[in-house]
DNA sequence: CTTCTATTTCTATTATTCTAGAAATAACAG
DNA sequence: CTGTTATTTCTAGAATAATAGAAATAGAAG
């Protein structure tokens, strides 16, 4: 993942309204949620919701599938995992070549995550 | 982590310049990097860099430690892990109570990550 | 074709963010 | 105190984003 793509995706998630939308879709799983269902759940103007959905769609964080007049939205899990891996990979790579052998306290948290990177 | 905090952190990472700053610090590990070192590496105006560092600092994504006249910046790994867990937890919780037993294709990616949540 | 529901596009307003030059401050050395 | 380096705060202009009302479009049903 390129850094500008990653930034665009993080920015898309970095708005409270859009993050709520995204989380609702993550919770919904593969069933997804229609735009209208999202609107009543999150109590936001239809045009505002549509605007935010487009933002999430453009960066690939969600997908949409039309079922007659309703649009089903779903979170794109694979892309989320790619984003997470982008955030944690390359962690501390420069530390190896540097002195500072003594204290390395806060590293465990990331190591735990790094060890888990399966599908890339 | 509250949703507004998570959004603020994602927004902080959602600017290409700030994401580069953050990644440089993640790469640097616990040695960290001084503000001046970051400036020459990323080739950004000092005032702009200071502005972005403050943004990252306010949301807790980085820490700063003064060493005489220079300020050492470090990534806050623990907070990053918290953010990642916020993004993937509650995944698909509503699907359990819903029909749709057949297709569940894209779930593995998240399940892999969910199983790893150790320190919270 | 008309109507109905679902959703988007258009439009405008208000608010926020990005950027960087200039001036100010912090910490130290001499 | 003076000078020097490192960093921040002030300021301001340009750009971008958030919100939502109104109008337009999509698809299906009658």
mmCIF file of C-alpha atoms (C1' of nucleotides) in Angstrom:
data_model
loop_
_atom_site.group_PDB
_atom_site.id
_atom_site.type_symbol
_atom_site.label_atom_id
_atom_site.label_comp_id
_atom_site.label_asym_id
_atom_site.label_seq_id
_atom_site.Cartn_x
_atom_site.Cartn_y
_atom_site.Cartn_z
ATOM 1 C CA UNK A 1 0.000 0.000 0.000
ATOM 2 C CA UNK A 2 1.351 3.396 -0.992
ATOM 3 C CA UNK A 3 1.629 6.026 1.669
ATOM 4 C CA UNK A 4 -0.807 8.383 -0.013
ATOM 5 C CA UNK A 5 -3.413 5.638 -0.283
ATOM 6 C CA UNK A 6 -2.929 4.753 3.352
ATOM 7 C CA UNK A 7 -3.264 8.406 4.344
ATOM 8 C CA UNK A 8 -6.439 8.776 2.275
ATOM 9 C CA UNK A 9 -7.940 5.731 3.977
ATOM 10 C CA UNK A 10 -6.981 6.884 7.445
ATOM 11 C CA UNK A 11 -8.372 10.303 6.693
ATOM 12 C CA UNK A 12 -11.613 8.699 5.531
ATOM 13 C CA UNK A 13 -11.869 6.904 8.874
ATOM 14 C CA UNK A 14 -10.817 10.006 10.766
ATOM 15 C CA UNK A 15 -14.194 11.704 10.728
ATOM 16 C CA UNK A 16 -16.516 10.738 13.606
ATOM 17 C CA UNK A 17 -19.542 10.362 11.368
ATOM 18 C CA UNK A 18 -17.696 8.232 8.850
ATOM 19 C CA UNK A 19 -16.085 6.156 11.579
ATOM 20 C CA UNK A 20 -19.534 5.432 12.993
ATOM 21 C CA UNK A 21 -20.710 4.433 9.534
ATOM 22 C CA UNK A 22 -17.732 2.179 9.045
ATOM 23 C CA UNK A 23 -18.071 0.592 12.478
ATOM 24 C CA UNK A 24 -21.748 -0.068 11.899
ATOM 25 C CA UNK A 25 -20.788 -1.902 8.716
ATOM 26 C CA UNK A 26 -18.015 -3.822 10.450
ATOM 27 C CA UNK A 27 -20.508 -4.879 13.096
ATOM 28 C CA UNK A 28 -23.020 -5.870 10.454
ATOM 29 C CA UNK A 29 -20.610 -8.306 8.872
ATOM 30 C CA UNK A 30 -21.232 -9.773 5.455
ATOM 31 C CA UNK A 31 -24.936 -9.028 5.615
ATOM 32 C CA UNK A 32 -24.106 -5.383 5.273
ATOM 33 C CA UNK A 33 -26.569 -2.555 5.786
ATOM 34 C CA UNK A 34 -28.626 -0.538 3.343
ATOM 35 C CA UNK A 35 -28.095 3.197 3.045
ATOM 36 C CA UNK A 36 -31.540 3.808 4.469
ATOM 37 C CA UNK A 37 -30.890 1.552 7.443
ATOM 38 C CA UNK A 38 -27.671 3.413 8.125
ATOM 39 C CA UNK A 39 -29.505 6.688 7.920
ATOM 40 C CA UNK A 40 -32.072 5.823 10.557
ATOM 41 C CA UNK A 41 -29.449 4.239 12.785
ATOM 42 C CA UNK A 42 -27.043 7.126 12.693
ATOM 43 C CA UNK A 43 -29.620 9.888 12.366
ATOM 44 C CA UNK A 44 -27.828 11.896 9.716
ATOM 45 C CA UNK A 45 -29.188 13.749 6.684
ATOM 46 C CA UNK A 46 -29.460 11.571 3.600
ATOM 47 C CA UNK A 47 -27.282 13.855 1.527
ATOM 48 C CA UNK A 48 -24.641 13.952 4.238
ATOM 49 C CA UNK A 49 -24.663 10.190 4.530
ATOM 50 C CA UNK A 50 -24.390 9.748 0.791
ATOM 51 C CA UNK A 51 -21.457 12.141 0.754
ATOM 52 C CA UNK A 52 -19.627 10.201 3.466
ATOM 53 C CA UNK A 53 -20.375 6.832 1.899
ATOM 54 C CA UNK A 54 -18.840 8.050 -1.321
ATOM 55 C CA UNK A 55 -15.706 9.051 0.541
ATOM 56 C CA UNK A 56 -15.414 5.584 2.077
ATOM 57 C CA UNK A 57 -16.198 3.963 -1.263
ATOM 58 C CA UNK A 58 -13.606 5.928 -3.223
ATOM 59 C CA UNK A 59 -10.782 4.824 -0.949
ATOM 60 C CA UNK A 60 -12.031 1.242 -1.050
ATOM 61 C CA UNK A 61 -12.975 0.851 2.604
ATOM 62 C CA UNK A 62 -16.515 -0.180 1.742
ATOM 63 C CA UNK A 63 -18.315 -1.770 -1.166
ATOM 64 C CA UNK A 64 -21.847 -1.318 -2.415
ATOM 65 C CA UNK A 65 -24.214 -3.738 -4.076
ATOM 66 C CA UNK A 66 -27.547 -2.751 -5.512
ATOM 67 C CA UNK A 67 -30.610 -4.799 -4.634
ATOM 68 C CA UNK A 68 -33.487 -3.267 -6.534
ATOM 69 C CA UNK A 69 -33.926 0.250 -5.176
ATOM 70 C CA UNK A 70 -31.797 -0.225 -2.083
ATOM 71 C CA UNK A 71 -28.042 -0.149 -1.884
ATOM 72 C CA UNK A 72 -26.330 -2.593 0.443
ATOM 73 C CA UNK A 73 -23.049 -1.352 1.925
ATOM 74 C CA UNK A 74 -20.374 -3.621 3.342
ATOM 75 C CA UNK A 75 -17.012 -3.086 4.999
ATOM 76 C CA UNK A 76 -14.022 -4.262 2.983
ATOM 77 C CA UNK A 77 -12.183 -6.340 5.568
ATOM 78 C CA UNK A 78 -9.234 -7.222 3.396
ATOM 79 C CA UNK A 79 -8.385 -3.598 2.841
ATOM 80 C CA UNK A 80 -8.604 -2.904 6.554
ATOM 81 C CA UNK A 81 -6.104 -5.638 7.232
ATOM 82 C CA UNK A 82 -3.785 -4.193 4.607
ATOM 83 C CA UNK A 83 -4.062 -0.824 6.290
ATOM 84 C CA UNK A 84 -3.249 -2.272 9.680
ATOM 85 C CA UNK A 85 -0.251 -4.088 8.301
ATOM 86 C CA UNK A 86 0.923 -0.881 6.706
ATOM 87 C CA UNK A 87 0.786 0.813 10.088
ATOM 88 C CA UNK A 88 2.773 -1.753 11.999
ATOM 89 C CA UNK A 89 5.231 -3.051 9.437
ATOM 90 C CA UNK A 90 8.749 -1.655 9.307
ATOM 91 C CA UNK A 91 8.406 -1.094 13.010
ATOM 92 C CA UNK A 92 11.737 -0.377 14.656
ATOM 93 C CA UNK A 93 13.750 -1.512 11.623
ATOM 94 C CA UNK A 94 16.265 1.226 12.209
ATOM 95 C CA UNK A 95 16.761 0.322 15.801
ATOM 96 C CA UNK A 96 18.571 -2.846 14.794
ATOM 97 C CA UNK A 97 21.406 -0.873 13.232
ATOM 98 C CA UNK A 98 21.580 1.622 16.101
ATOM 99 C CA UNK A 99 23.196 1.354 19.547
ATOM 100 C CA UNK A 100 20.666 1.671 22.404
ATOM 101 C CA UNK A 101 20.759 -2.005 23.362
ATOM 102 C CA UNK A 102 19.516 -1.470 26.900
ATOM 103 C CA UNK A 103 15.921 -0.371 27.129
ATOM 104 C CA UNK A 104 13.281 -1.641 24.728
ATOM 105 C CA UNK A 105 10.197 -1.517 26.860
ATOM 106 C CA UNK A 106 7.226 -0.680 24.690
ATOM 107 C CA UNK A 107 8.033 -3.013 21.846
ATOM 108 C CA UNK A 108 6.036 -6.048 22.891
ATOM 109 C CA UNK A 109 2.745 -4.572 21.793
ATOM 110 C CA UNK A 110 3.857 -4.245 18.209
ATOM 111 C CA UNK A 111 5.767 -7.505 18.148
ATOM 112 C CA UNK A 112 2.560 -9.276 19.066
ATOM 113 C CA UNK A 113 0.861 -7.702 16.081
ATOM 114 C CA UNK A 114 3.747 -8.174 13.707
ATOM 115 C CA UNK A 115 3.885 -11.887 14.346
ATOM 116 C CA UNK A 116 0.325 -12.155 13.187
ATOM 117 C CA UNK A 117 0.698 -10.840 9.683
ATOM 118 C CA UNK A 118 -0.545 -13.764 7.627
ATOM 119 C CA UNK A 119 -2.061 -12.735 4.343
ATOM 120 C CA UNK A 120 -0.206 -10.039 2.465
ATOM 121 C CA UNK B 1 -11.125 3.863 23.373
ATOM 122 C CA UNK B 2 -13.986 6.236 22.677
ATOM 123 C CA UNK B 3 -15.072 6.718 19.113
ATOM 124 C CA UNK B 4 -14.216 10.409 19.042
ATOM 125 C CA UNK B 5 -10.720 9.692 20.319
ATOM 126 C CA UNK B 6 -10.268 7.004 17.716
ATOM 127 C CA UNK B 7 -11.493 9.349 14.995
ATOM 128 C CA UNK B 8 -9.131 12.087 16.157
ATOM 129 C CA UNK B 9 -6.208 9.651 16.032
ATOM 130 C CA UNK B 10 -7.127 8.337 12.623
ATOM 131 C CA UNK B 11 -7.540 11.868 11.382
ATOM 132 C CA UNK B 12 -4.104 12.729 12.738
ATOM 133 C CA UNK B 13 -2.634 9.841 10.750
ATOM 134 C CA UNK B 14 -4.703 10.709 7.708
ATOM 135 C CA UNK B 15 -2.480 13.490 6.442
ATOM 136 C CA UNK B 16 0.368 12.369 4.177
ATOM 137 C CA UNK B 17 2.934 14.581 5.885
ATOM 138 C CA UNK B 18 1.920 13.449 9.345
ATOM 139 C CA UNK B 19 1.786 9.828 8.267
ATOM 140 C CA UNK B 20 5.348 10.140 6.986
ATOM 141 C CA UNK B 21 6.382 11.677 10.293
ATOM 142 C CA UNK B 22 4.695 8.917 12.224
ATOM 143 C CA UNK B 23 6.159 6.174 10.057
ATOM 144 C CA UNK B 24 9.639 7.641 10.406
ATOM 145 C CA UNK B 25 9.197 7.470 14.175
ATOM 146 C CA UNK B 26 7.836 3.929 14.022
ATOM 147 C CA UNK B 27 10.874 2.948 11.973
ATOM 148 C CA UNK B 28 13.187 4.693 14.406
ATOM 149 C CA UNK B 29 11.954 2.595 17.287
ATOM 150 C CA UNK B 30 12.718 3.513 20.873
ATOM 151 C CA UNK B 31 15.671 5.658 19.897
ATOM 152 C CA UNK B 32 13.237 8.126 18.439
ATOM 153 C CA UNK B 33 14.201 11.068 16.264
ATOM 154 C CA UNK B 34 14.778 14.712 17.088
ATOM 155 C CA UNK B 35 12.566 17.372 15.541
ATOM 156 C CA UNK B 36 15.535 18.685 13.574
ATOM 157 C CA UNK B 37 16.376 15.237 12.253
ATOM 158 C CA UNK B 38 12.786 14.791 11.132
ATOM 159 C CA UNK B 39 12.901 18.150 9.433
ATOM 160 C CA UNK B 40 15.912 17.359 7.284
ATOM 161 C CA UNK B 41 14.617 13.876 6.504
ATOM 162 C CA UNK B 42 11.168 14.954 5.441
ATOM 163 C CA UNK B 43 12.149 18.331 4.020
ATOM 164 C CA UNK B 44 9.321 20.322 5.493
ATOM 165 C CA UNK B 45 9.248 23.828 6.976
ATOM 166 C CA UNK B 46 10.062 23.901 10.680
ATOM 167 C CA UNK B 47 6.827 25.613 11.580
ATOM 168 C CA UNK B 48 4.826 23.134 9.537
ATOM 169 C CA UNK B 49 6.598 20.220 11.186
ATOM 170 C CA UNK B 50 6.025 21.657 14.626
ATOM 171 C CA UNK B 51 2.363 22.094 13.814
ATOM 172 C CA UNK B 52 2.006 18.466 12.717
ATOM 173 C CA UNK B 53 3.978 17.127 15.659
ATOM 174 C CA UNK B 54 1.630 18.945 17.998
ATOM 175 C CA UNK B 55 -1.325 17.321 16.294
ATOM 176 C CA UNK B 56 0.190 13.871 16.769
ATOM 177 C CA UNK B 57 1.161 14.706 20.330
ATOM 178 C CA UNK B 58 -2.263 15.973 21.364
ATOM 179 C CA UNK B 59 -3.948 12.740 20.334
ATOM 180 C CA UNK B 60 -1.232 10.713 22.060
ATOM 181 C CA UNK B 61 0.234 9.020 19.017
ATOM 182 C CA UNK B 62 3.721 10.295 19.808
ATOM 183 C CA UNK B 63 5.636 11.387 22.876
ATOM 184 C CA UNK B 64 8.383 13.958 23.262
ATOM 185 C CA UNK B 65 11.343 14.082 25.596
ATOM 186 C CA UNK B 66 13.626 17.045 25.909
ATOM 187 C CA UNK B 67 17.368 16.473 25.794
ATOM 188 C CA UNK B 68 18.941 19.870 26.311
ATOM 189 C CA UNK B 69 17.938 21.980 23.316
ATOM 190 C CA UNK B 70 16.687 19.126 21.180
ATOM 191 C CA UNK B 71 13.366 17.361 21.448
ATOM 192 C CA UNK B 72 13.283 13.619 20.901
ATOM 193 C CA UNK B 73 10.045 12.291 19.420
ATOM 194 C CA UNK B 74 8.896 8.696 19.693
ATOM 195 C CA UNK B 75 5.911 6.732 18.436
ATOM 196 C CA UNK B 76 3.534 5.538 21.138
ATOM 197 C CA UNK B 77 3.198 1.877 20.207
ATOM 198 C CA UNK B 78 0.697 0.997 22.896
ATOM 199 C CA UNK B 79 -1.752 3.547 21.661
ATOM 200 C CA UNK B 80 -1.382 2.291 18.113
ATOM 201 C CA UNK B 81 -2.276 -1.183 19.236
ATOM 202 C CA UNK B 82 -5.313 0.172 21.041
ATOM 203 C CA UNK B 83 -6.360 1.917 17.866
ATOM 204 C CA UNK B 84 -5.977 -1.228 15.819
ATOM 205 C CA UNK B 85 -7.989 -3.227 18.300
ATOM 206 C CA UNK B 86 -10.690 -0.587 18.194
ATOM 207 C CA UNK B 87 -10.879 -0.966 14.438
ATOM 208 C CA UNK B 88 -11.226 -4.722 14.363
ATOM 209 C CA UNK B 89 -13.137 -5.501 17.521
ATOM 210 C CA UNK B 90 -16.897 -5.992 17.419
ATOM 211 C CA UNK B 91 -16.381 -7.256 13.900
ATOM 212 C CA UNK B 92 -19.425 -9.063 12.578
ATOM 213 C CA UNK B 93 -21.086 -9.293 16.006
ATOM 214 C CA UNK B 94 -24.468 -8.720 14.449
ATOM 215 C CA UNK B 95 -24.012 -11.428 11.906
ATOM 216 C CA UNK B 96 -24.294 -14.077 14.584
ATOM 217 C CA UNK B 97 -27.899 -13.199 15.257
ATOM 218 C CA UNK B 98 -28.763 -12.940 11.564
ATOM 219 C CA UNK B 99 -29.536 -15.626 8.968
ATOM 220 C CA UNK B 100 -27.002 -15.652 6.098
ATOM 221 C CA UNK B 101 -25.334 -18.920 7.112
ATOM 222 C CA UNK B 102 -23.968 -19.702 3.662
ATOM 223 C CA UNK B 103 -21.286 -17.322 2.484
ATOM 224 C CA UNK B 104 -18.765 -15.822 4.876
ATOM 225 C CA UNK B 105 -15.802 -15.378 2.623
ATOM 226 C CA UNK B 106 -13.884 -12.335 3.680
ATOM 227 C CA UNK B 107 -13.999 -12.970 7.376
ATOM 228 C CA UNK B 108 -10.745 -14.842 7.826
ATOM 229 C CA UNK B 109 -8.634 -11.726 7.578
ATOM 230 C CA UNK B 110 -10.277 -10.125 10.563
ATOM 231 C CA UNK B 111 -10.555 -13.322 12.557
ATOM 232 C CA UNK B 112 -6.802 -13.682 12.311
ATOM 233 C CA UNK B 113 -6.386 -10.256 13.808
ATOM 234 C CA UNK B 114 -9.084 -10.659 16.429
ATOM 235 C CA UNK B 115 -7.513 -13.778 17.836
ATOM 236 C CA UNK B 116 -4.388 -11.798 18.555
ATOM 237 C CA UNK B 117 -5.780 -9.200 20.892
ATOM 238 C CA UNK B 118 -3.612 -9.743 23.960
ATOM 239 C CA UNK B 119 -3.086 -6.591 25.979
ATOM 240 C CA UNK B 120 -6.090 -4.415 26.467
ATOM 241 C "C1'" DC C 1 -47.223 6.857 -17.936
ATOM 242 C "C1'" DT C 2 -47.670 7.828 -12.900
ATOM 243 C "C1'" DT C 3 -46.382 7.156 -8.479
ATOM 244 C "C1'" DC C 4 -43.631 5.659 -4.747
ATOM 245 C "C1'" DT C 5 -39.403 4.825 -2.256
ATOM 246 C "C1'" DA C 6 -34.401 5.059 -2.158
ATOM 247 C "C1'" DT C 7 -30.534 7.457 -3.086
ATOM 248 C "C1'" DT C 8 -27.613 10.879 -5.316
ATOM 249 C "C1'" DT C 9 -26.244 15.319 -7.198
ATOM 250 C "C1'" DC C 10 -26.381 20.272 -6.970
ATOM 251 C "C1'" DT C 11 -25.659 24.259 -4.381
ATOM 252 C "C1'" DA C 12 -24.333 27.106 -0.789
ATOM 253 C "C1'" DT C 13 -22.746 28.198 3.794
ATOM 254 C "C1'" DT C 14 -19.830 27.697 7.497
ATOM 255 C "C1'" DA C 15 -15.892 25.841 9.508
ATOM 256 C "C1'" DT C 16 -11.506 23.709 9.534
ATOM 257 C "C1'" DT C 17 -6.914 22.574 7.859
ATOM 258 C "C1'" DC C 18 -2.478 23.213 5.505
ATOM 259 C "C1'" DT C 19 1.382 25.768 4.744
ATOM 260 C "C1'" DA C 20 5.126 28.684 5.746
ATOM 261 C "C1'" DG C 21 7.384 33.284 6.830
ATOM 262 C "C1'" DA C 22 8.496 36.123 10.706
ATOM 263 C "C1'" DA C 23 8.996 36.800 15.320
ATOM 264 C "C1'" DA C 24 9.417 34.796 19.846
ATOM 265 C "C1'" DT C 25 11.106 31.511 23.246
ATOM 266 C "C1'" DA C 26 14.192 27.720 25.346
ATOM 267 C "C1'" DA C 27 18.442 25.865 26.639
ATOM 268 C "C1'" DC C 28 22.940 26.110 26.716
ATOM 269 C "C1'" DA C 29 28.082 27.769 25.827
ATOM 270 C "C1'" DG C 30 31.362 31.265 26.274
ATOM 271 C "C1'" DC D 1 25.076 39.232 29.251
ATOM 272 C "C1'" DT D 2 25.852 37.642 24.234
ATOM 273 C "C1'" DG D 3 25.517 34.547 20.896
ATOM 274 C "C1'" DT D 4 23.979 30.217 18.879
ATOM 275 C "C1'" DT D 5 21.114 26.416 17.810
ATOM 276 C "C1'" DA D 6 16.570 24.224 18.271
ATOM 277 C "C1'" DT D 7 11.932 24.699 18.344
ATOM 278 C "C1'" DT D 8 7.496 26.997 18.879
ATOM 279 C "C1'" DT D 9 3.985 30.585 18.424
ATOM 280 C "C1'" DC D 10 1.863 34.152 15.702
ATOM 281 C "C1'" DT D 11 -0.247 35.417 11.609
ATOM 282 C "C1'" DA D 12 -2.478 35.055 7.399
ATOM 283 C "C1'" DG D 13 -3.774 33.333 2.909
ATOM 284 C "C1'" DA D 14 -5.350 29.492 0.090
ATOM 285 C "C1'" DA D 15 -7.427 25.202 -0.043
ATOM 286 C "C1'" DT D 16 -10.390 21.675 1.516
ATOM 287 C "C1'" DA D 17 -14.152 19.558 4.117
ATOM 288 C "C1'" DA D 18 -18.749 19.127 6.623
ATOM 289 C "C1'" DT D 19 -23.372 19.843 6.602
ATOM 290 C "C1'" DA D 20 -27.869 19.862 4.794
ATOM 291 C "C1'" DG D 21 -31.870 21.652 1.866
ATOM 292 C "C1'" DA D 22 -33.706 21.268 -2.706
ATOM 293 C "C1'" DA D 23 -33.903 19.199 -6.946
ATOM 294 C "C1'" DA D 24 -32.797 15.258 -9.772
ATOM 295 C "C1'" DT D 25 -32.333 10.355 -10.824
ATOM 296 C "C1'" DA D 26 -32.998 5.008 -10.356
ATOM 297 C "C1'" DG D 27 -35.811 1.220 -10.008
ATOM 298 C "C1'" DA D 28 -39.993 -1.048 -9.258
ATOM 299 C "C1'" DA D 29 -45.042 -1.384 -8.999
ATOM 300 C "C1'" DG D 30 -49.662 -0.159 -10.502
#
